[in-house]
Amino acid sequence: MERQQTLASSSSSSSSSPPAEDAWVDSYLKLLPQWQSLTSSNQEQMVKVFSLMKPGMLFQYEPELDAFLQFLIWRFSIWVDKPTPGNGLMNLRYRDERAIEARGKVRTGLEGPGLTVSQKIWYCVATVGGQYLWARLQSFSAFRRWGDSDQRSLVRRGWFLLQRVEGLYRAASFVNILVFLYSGRYRCLTERLLRARLVYGSPNMNRAVSFEYMNRQLVWNEFSEMLLLLLPLLNSSSMKSFLRPFSKDKSSSSAGDENLCPICQANPSIPFLALPCQHRYCYYCLRTRCSAAPSFRCSRCNEPVVAMQRHGSVDNLAQKQ
């Protein structure tokens, strides 16, 4: 009985005193300082973590980071006879082409052992060490300004030697690409020197990469570049006059308001007539079109405009430049 009385009293008190309308505002104002203190402490911790990292610090060590990432990829893929992530998606693996040439013809073209230990090490030296040393040498020579005319003759010779070596390497890479497109054996100079060829890892496994999206992207890029090249060369008035005979709405175009300028579709503030057809234009619209295109034709009748005359006067005649 006492429990029922207490429940009834609590329900009556709760029903009789509902929360105020601005109670959530008071709660928000009470909790706001705690929230601000938490966020400020987190921001201070993040600032302290990155306070010692100067702007551009990682840029100084970019070649080292690239070499380290390339080494990790080589260590956990080629060194343990596994394909790289990209080659794995395309179902490709490296094969020692020297063993295949010594063995002779193969049945399916996919047999053969993987790379030897010496081939793996030389692959790491060429791809990781070679690229790192070349990047560091280029940055060092550019920072020391080896190519300046006021440098010593020995330094300038070293600069010219680097340029020639780079040119020879690019020429050899270009020739190797042409040979690769013809034979399909070695895609880079490192693979050709090491006789390491990419072959299918499994003859019954399809590639996990779909080139459909890539093909669509390439087609759209070429189409957009073609439009960017051709659109500035096209004349809008010439295109309109060319497409006017094929237009279906000929009655509405012929019944248009003759008092409006056919270029800006507004009432001409300084009306001028195009001669000899005598259609009304704005002075600035007509003068701009005649200056841009010497063979400008009237936008209404496609008649060549040879002169322009102020509307309402016969004496003010200006020949088109």
Short mmCIF file of C-alpha atoms in Angstrom, two decimals:
data_model
loop_
_atom_site.label_atom_id
_atom_site.label_comp_id
_atom_site.label_asym_id
_atom_site.label_seq_id
_atom_site.Cartn_x
_atom_site.Cartn_y
_atom_site.Cartn_z
CA MET A 1 0.00 0.00 0.00
CA GLU A 2 2.83 2.32 0.89
CA ARG A 3 4.57 1.47 -2.46
CA GLN A 4 1.43 2.43 -4.37
CA GLN A 5 1.25 5.73 -2.51
CA THR A 6 4.90 6.54 -3.26
CA LEU A 7 4.44 5.66 -6.96
CA ALA A 8 1.34 7.80 -7.17
CA SER A 9 3.09 10.70 -5.48
CA SER A 10 6.13 10.45 -7.77
CA SER A 11 3.94 10.25 -10.89
CA SER A 12 1.88 13.20 -9.75
CA SER A 13 5.02 15.25 -9.02
CA SER A 14 6.58 14.38 -12.39
CA SER A 15 3.37 15.22 -14.23
CA SER A 16 2.87 18.41 -12.33
CA SER A 17 6.43 19.76 -12.94
CA PRO A 18 7.48 19.20 -16.59
CA PRO A 19 11.00 20.32 -17.65
CA ALA A 20 11.38 23.87 -18.84
CA GLU A 21 11.61 24.65 -22.53
CA ASP A 22 15.12 26.01 -22.24
CA ALA A 23 16.38 23.13 -20.09
CA TRP A 24 18.48 21.79 -22.96
CA VAL A 25 20.09 25.22 -23.30
CA ASP A 26 21.14 25.16 -19.66
CA SER A 27 22.51 21.63 -20.06
CA TYR A 28 24.41 22.69 -23.17
CA LEU A 29 25.95 25.67 -21.39
CA LYS A 30 26.97 23.45 -18.47
CA LEU A 31 28.64 20.84 -20.70
CA LEU A 32 30.23 23.29 -23.14
CA PRO A 33 33.30 24.13 -20.99
CA GLN A 34 34.06 20.42 -20.52
CA TRP A 35 33.79 19.80 -24.28
CA GLN A 36 36.03 22.77 -25.06
CA SER A 37 38.63 21.59 -22.58
CA LEU A 38 38.66 18.12 -24.14
CA THR A 39 39.01 19.43 -27.71
CA SER A 40 41.68 21.95 -26.74
CA SER A 41 43.70 19.26 -24.96
CA ASN A 42 43.49 17.00 -28.03
CA GLN A 43 44.57 19.84 -30.31
CA GLU A 44 47.48 20.68 -28.03
CA GLN A 45 48.60 17.06 -28.07
CA MET A 46 48.50 16.95 -31.88
CA VAL A 47 50.45 20.21 -32.08
CA LYS A 48 53.07 18.85 -29.69
CA VAL A 49 53.41 15.65 -31.72
CA PHE A 50 54.14 17.50 -34.97
CA SER A 51 55.97 20.48 -33.48
CA LEU A 52 59.39 19.05 -34.34
CA MET A 53 58.46 18.34 -37.98
CA LYS A 54 59.50 21.32 -40.05
CA PRO A 55 57.77 22.14 -43.36
CA GLY A 56 59.49 20.36 -46.22
CA MET A 57 61.34 17.92 -43.97
CA LEU A 58 59.93 14.86 -45.73
CA PHE A 59 60.74 16.39 -49.11
CA GLN A 60 64.44 16.27 -48.27
CA TYR A 61 64.25 12.54 -47.67
CA GLU A 62 61.91 11.66 -50.53
CA PRO A 63 64.50 9.55 -52.44
CA GLU A 64 65.24 7.57 -49.28
CA LEU A 65 61.54 6.94 -48.65
CA ASP A 66 60.99 5.84 -52.25
CA ALA A 67 63.99 3.52 -52.08
CA PHE A 68 62.76 2.06 -48.79
CA LEU A 69 59.29 1.37 -50.22
CA GLN A 70 60.78 -0.17 -53.36
CA PHE A 71 63.01 -2.36 -51.20
CA LEU A 72 60.02 -3.56 -49.17
CA ILE A 73 58.14 -4.44 -52.34
CA TRP A 74 61.19 -6.32 -53.67
CA ARG A 75 61.82 -8.09 -50.35
CA PHE A 76 58.30 -9.47 -49.93
CA SER A 77 57.60 -10.23 -53.59
CA ILE A 78 60.52 -10.98 -55.92
CA TRP A 79 62.94 -12.20 -53.26
CA VAL A 80 60.48 -14.86 -52.04
CA ASP A 81 59.45 -15.87 -55.60
CA LYS A 82 56.13 -14.04 -55.48
CA PRO A 83 54.81 -11.53 -58.00
CA THR A 84 54.54 -7.85 -57.20
CA PRO A 85 51.03 -6.58 -56.36
CA GLY A 86 50.51 -5.25 -59.88
CA ASN A 87 51.84 -8.39 -61.55
CA GLY A 88 49.73 -10.52 -59.22
CA LEU A 89 46.56 -8.73 -60.34
CA MET A 90 47.50 -9.44 -63.97
CA ASN A 91 48.45 -13.09 -63.27
CA LEU A 92 52.12 -12.55 -64.18
CA ARG A 93 55.38 -13.83 -62.74
CA TYR A 94 59.07 -13.58 -63.57
CA ARG A 95 60.82 -16.43 -65.35
CA ASP A 96 64.51 -17.05 -65.98
CA GLU A 97 64.72 -16.93 -69.76
CA ARG A 98 68.26 -18.36 -69.79
CA ALA A 99 67.03 -21.70 -68.47
CA ILE A 100 64.32 -21.82 -71.14
CA GLU A 101 66.81 -21.13 -73.95
CA ALA A 102 69.09 -23.88 -72.66
CA ARG A 103 66.19 -26.32 -72.37
CA GLY A 104 64.81 -25.60 -75.83
CA LYS A 105 61.17 -25.48 -76.82
CA VAL A 106 58.52 -25.78 -74.13
CA ARG A 107 55.04 -27.16 -74.41
CA THR A 108 52.86 -24.23 -73.32
CA GLY A 109 55.30 -21.37 -72.96
CA LEU A 110 54.55 -20.98 -69.23
CA GLU A 111 57.03 -23.52 -67.86
CA GLY A 112 60.37 -22.58 -66.44
CA PRO A 113 61.97 -21.73 -63.13
CA GLY A 114 61.84 -18.39 -61.42
CA LEU A 115 64.69 -15.98 -61.02
CA THR A 116 67.95 -17.08 -59.48
CA VAL A 117 69.46 -15.48 -56.39
CA SER A 118 71.94 -13.47 -58.45
CA GLN A 119 69.16 -12.19 -60.72
CA LYS A 120 67.11 -11.12 -57.71
CA ILE A 121 70.03 -9.27 -56.15
CA TRP A 122 70.95 -7.51 -59.39
CA TYR A 123 67.27 -6.61 -59.88
CA CYS A 124 67.27 -4.95 -56.45
CA VAL A 125 70.54 -3.15 -57.20
CA ALA A 126 69.20 -1.81 -60.52
CA THR A 127 65.67 -0.85 -59.48
CA VAL A 128 66.25 0.27 -55.88
CA GLY A 129 69.90 1.31 -55.63
CA GLY A 130 70.27 2.59 -59.18
CA GLN A 131 67.19 4.80 -59.05
CA TYR A 132 68.14 6.13 -55.61
CA LEU A 133 71.71 7.01 -56.62
CA TRP A 134 70.55 8.65 -59.84
CA ALA A 135 67.91 10.76 -58.03
CA ARG A 136 70.44 11.86 -55.40
CA LEU A 137 73.05 12.67 -58.03
CA GLN A 138 70.61 14.79 -60.02
CA SER A 139 69.43 16.72 -56.94
CA PHE A 140 73.03 17.26 -55.77
CA SER A 141 74.18 18.50 -59.19
CA ALA A 142 71.18 20.83 -59.48
CA PHE A 143 71.74 22.18 -55.95
CA ARG A 144 75.47 22.76 -56.61
CA ARG A 145 74.67 24.32 -60.01
CA TRP A 146 77.05 22.20 -62.00
CA GLY A 147 75.58 23.51 -65.25
CA ASP A 148 76.38 27.18 -64.61
CA SER A 149 78.93 28.85 -66.84
CA ASP A 150 81.04 30.14 -63.91
CA GLN A 151 81.80 26.65 -62.63
CA ARG A 152 85.10 24.86 -63.12
CA SER A 153 85.70 22.94 -66.30
CA LEU A 154 85.75 19.60 -64.48
CA VAL A 155 82.36 20.24 -62.88
CA ARG A 156 80.85 21.30 -66.19
CA ARG A 157 82.22 18.18 -67.84
CA GLY A 158 80.57 16.10 -65.15
CA TRP A 159 77.28 17.93 -65.81
CA PHE A 160 77.50 17.32 -69.54
CA LEU A 161 78.38 13.69 -68.86
CA LEU A 162 75.25 13.29 -66.74
CA GLN A 163 73.11 14.84 -69.47
CA ARG A 164 74.58 12.52 -72.11
CA VAL A 165 74.12 9.46 -69.94
CA GLU A 166 70.50 10.41 -69.33
CA GLY A 167 69.93 10.99 -73.04
CA LEU A 168 71.49 7.63 -73.95
CA TYR A 169 69.38 5.88 -71.32
CA ARG A 170 66.19 7.47 -72.61
CA ALA A 171 67.07 6.56 -76.20
CA ALA A 172 67.84 2.97 -75.21
CA SER A 173 64.57 2.77 -73.25
CA PHE A 174 62.65 4.06 -76.27
CA VAL A 175 64.27 1.46 -78.54
CA ASN A 176 63.54 -1.24 -75.96
CA ILE A 177 59.86 -0.22 -75.89
CA LEU A 178 59.66 -0.52 -79.67
CA VAL A 179 61.26 -3.98 -79.52
CA PHE A 180 58.90 -4.94 -76.70
CA LEU A 181 55.87 -3.91 -78.73
CA TYR A 182 57.14 -6.08 -81.57
CA SER A 183 58.24 -9.17 -79.64
CA GLY A 184 56.57 -8.84 -76.24
CA ARG A 185 59.51 -10.16 -74.25
CA TYR A 186 61.20 -7.55 -72.06
CA ARG A 187 59.40 -4.38 -71.06
CA CYS A 188 62.41 -2.51 -69.61
CA LEU A 189 66.19 -2.51 -69.90
CA THR A 190 66.67 -4.14 -66.50
CA GLU A 191 64.60 -7.16 -67.51
CA ARG A 192 66.45 -7.41 -70.83
CA LEU A 193 69.87 -7.33 -69.20
CA LEU A 194 68.90 -9.86 -66.53
CA ARG A 195 66.92 -12.01 -69.02
CA ALA A 196 63.92 -11.92 -66.68
CA ARG A 197 60.69 -12.29 -68.60
CA LEU A 198 57.11 -11.86 -67.42
CA VAL A 199 54.88 -14.85 -68.19
CA TYR A 200 51.48 -16.02 -67.00
CA GLY A 201 51.54 -17.59 -63.57
CA SER A 202 48.58 -19.85 -64.22
CA PRO A 203 47.20 -20.67 -67.69
CA ASN A 204 43.65 -21.16 -66.39
CA MET A 205 43.38 -17.95 -64.38
CA ASN A 206 42.02 -14.76 -65.85
CA ARG A 207 43.34 -11.32 -65.08
CA ALA A 208 41.77 -9.63 -62.09
CA VAL A 209 41.97 -6.22 -63.76
CA SER A 210 39.21 -4.98 -66.04
CA PHE A 211 40.31 -2.49 -68.66
CA GLU A 212 36.77 -1.45 -69.61
CA TYR A 213 36.75 1.61 -67.36
CA MET A 214 40.25 2.56 -68.50
CA ASN A 215 39.22 2.33 -72.15
CA ARG A 216 36.20 4.55 -71.54
CA GLN A 217 38.36 7.05 -69.69
CA LEU A 218 40.90 7.16 -72.52
CA VAL A 219 38.18 7.65 -75.13
CA TRP A 220 36.58 10.46 -73.13
CA ASN A 221 39.94 12.18 -72.57
CA GLU A 222 40.75 12.09 -76.28
CA PHE A 223 37.28 13.37 -77.17
CA SER A 224 37.50 16.24 -74.67
CA GLU A 225 40.96 17.22 -75.94
CA MET A 226 39.65 17.22 -79.50
CA LEU A 227 36.76 19.49 -78.49
CA LEU A 228 39.10 21.85 -76.66
CA LEU A 229 41.20 22.06 -79.81
CA LEU A 230 38.37 22.51 -82.33
CA LEU A 231 35.83 24.67 -80.50
CA PRO A 232 37.95 27.87 -80.45
CA LEU A 233 38.47 27.48 -84.20
CA LEU A 234 34.73 27.38 -84.99
CA ASN A 235 32.72 30.52 -85.76
CA SER A 236 29.34 30.54 -84.04
CA SER A 237 27.65 32.69 -86.69
CA SER A 238 28.93 30.47 -89.48
CA MET A 239 27.70 27.37 -87.67
CA LYS A 240 24.28 28.93 -87.14
CA SER A 241 24.00 29.90 -90.79
CA PHE A 242 25.13 26.43 -91.82
CA LEU A 243 22.59 24.69 -89.59
CA ARG A 244 19.70 27.06 -90.32
CA PRO A 245 18.52 25.20 -93.48
CA PHE A 246 18.28 21.99 -91.42
CA SER A 247 16.30 23.60 -88.62
CA LYS A 248 12.71 22.40 -88.15
CA ASP A 249 11.45 25.63 -86.60
CA LYS A 250 11.83 27.87 -89.64
CA SER A 251 8.51 29.70 -89.20
CA SER A 252 9.37 30.97 -85.71
CA SER A 253 12.81 32.15 -86.80
CA SER A 254 11.39 33.98 -89.81
CA ALA A 255 8.69 35.57 -87.67
CA GLY A 256 11.14 36.87 -85.11
CA ASP A 257 11.18 40.42 -83.96
CA GLU A 258 13.09 42.49 -86.50
CA ASN A 259 13.66 45.26 -83.99
CA LEU A 260 15.92 43.16 -81.77
CA CYS A 261 19.60 42.65 -82.38
CA PRO A 262 20.06 39.11 -83.73
CA ILE A 263 23.35 38.73 -81.81
CA CYS A 264 22.50 39.80 -78.25
CA GLN A 265 18.68 39.52 -78.62
CA ALA A 266 18.16 42.95 -77.02
CA ASN A 267 16.80 46.27 -78.17
CA PRO A 268 19.74 48.13 -79.77
CA SER A 269 20.78 51.18 -77.80
CA ILE A 270 22.76 52.51 -80.78
CA PRO A 271 21.03 50.89 -83.76
CA PHE A 272 23.03 50.32 -86.93
CA LEU A 273 22.02 48.70 -90.20
CA ALA A 274 24.01 46.01 -91.95
CA LEU A 275 24.37 46.75 -95.63
CA PRO A 276 23.09 45.74 -98.09
CA CYS A 277 20.43 43.68 -96.23
CA GLN A 278 19.56 46.58 -93.82
CA HIS A 279 18.88 44.42 -90.75
CA ARG A 280 19.16 46.16 -87.40
CA TYR A 281 22.08 45.44 -85.02
CA CYS A 282 23.70 46.94 -81.99
CA TYR A 283 26.69 49.01 -83.03
CA TYR A 284 29.11 47.20 -80.75
CA CYS A 285 27.81 43.73 -81.71
CA LEU A 286 28.05 44.46 -85.42
CA ARG A 287 31.42 46.21 -85.19
CA THR A 288 32.90 43.39 -83.09
CA ARG A 289 31.71 40.67 -85.47
CA CYS A 290 32.92 42.58 -88.55
CA SER A 291 36.33 43.15 -86.96
CA ALA A 292 36.66 39.52 -85.89
CA ALA A 293 35.53 38.00 -89.20
CA PRO A 294 36.15 39.99 -92.43
CA SER A 295 33.69 37.71 -94.22
CA PHE A 296 30.91 38.17 -91.67
CA ARG A 297 27.40 37.32 -92.88
CA CYS A 298 24.13 38.61 -91.56
CA SER A 299 22.71 36.39 -88.84
CA ARG A 300 19.17 36.78 -90.26
CA CYS A 301 19.53 36.41 -94.01
CA ASN A 302 23.08 35.04 -94.37
CA GLU A 303 23.94 37.96 -96.68
CA PRO A 304 27.58 39.17 -96.70
CA VAL A 305 27.93 42.42 -94.74
CA VAL A 306 29.98 44.92 -96.76
CA ALA A 307 29.22 48.09 -94.77
CA MET A 308 27.29 49.41 -91.79
CA GLN A 309 25.04 52.49 -91.53
CA ARG A 310 23.52 54.26 -88.57
CA HIS A 311 19.79 53.72 -88.37
CA GLY A 312 17.90 56.81 -89.58
CA SER A 313 20.84 58.49 -91.35
CA VAL A 314 22.24 58.03 -94.82
CA ASP A 315 25.40 60.10 -94.56
CA ASN A 316 27.06 58.23 -91.71
CA LEU A 317 28.44 55.29 -93.64
CA ALA A 318 31.42 53.40 -92.30
CA GLN A 319 33.17 50.85 -94.37
CA LYS A 320 33.95 47.60 -92.60
CA GLN A 321 37.60 47.16 -91.75
#
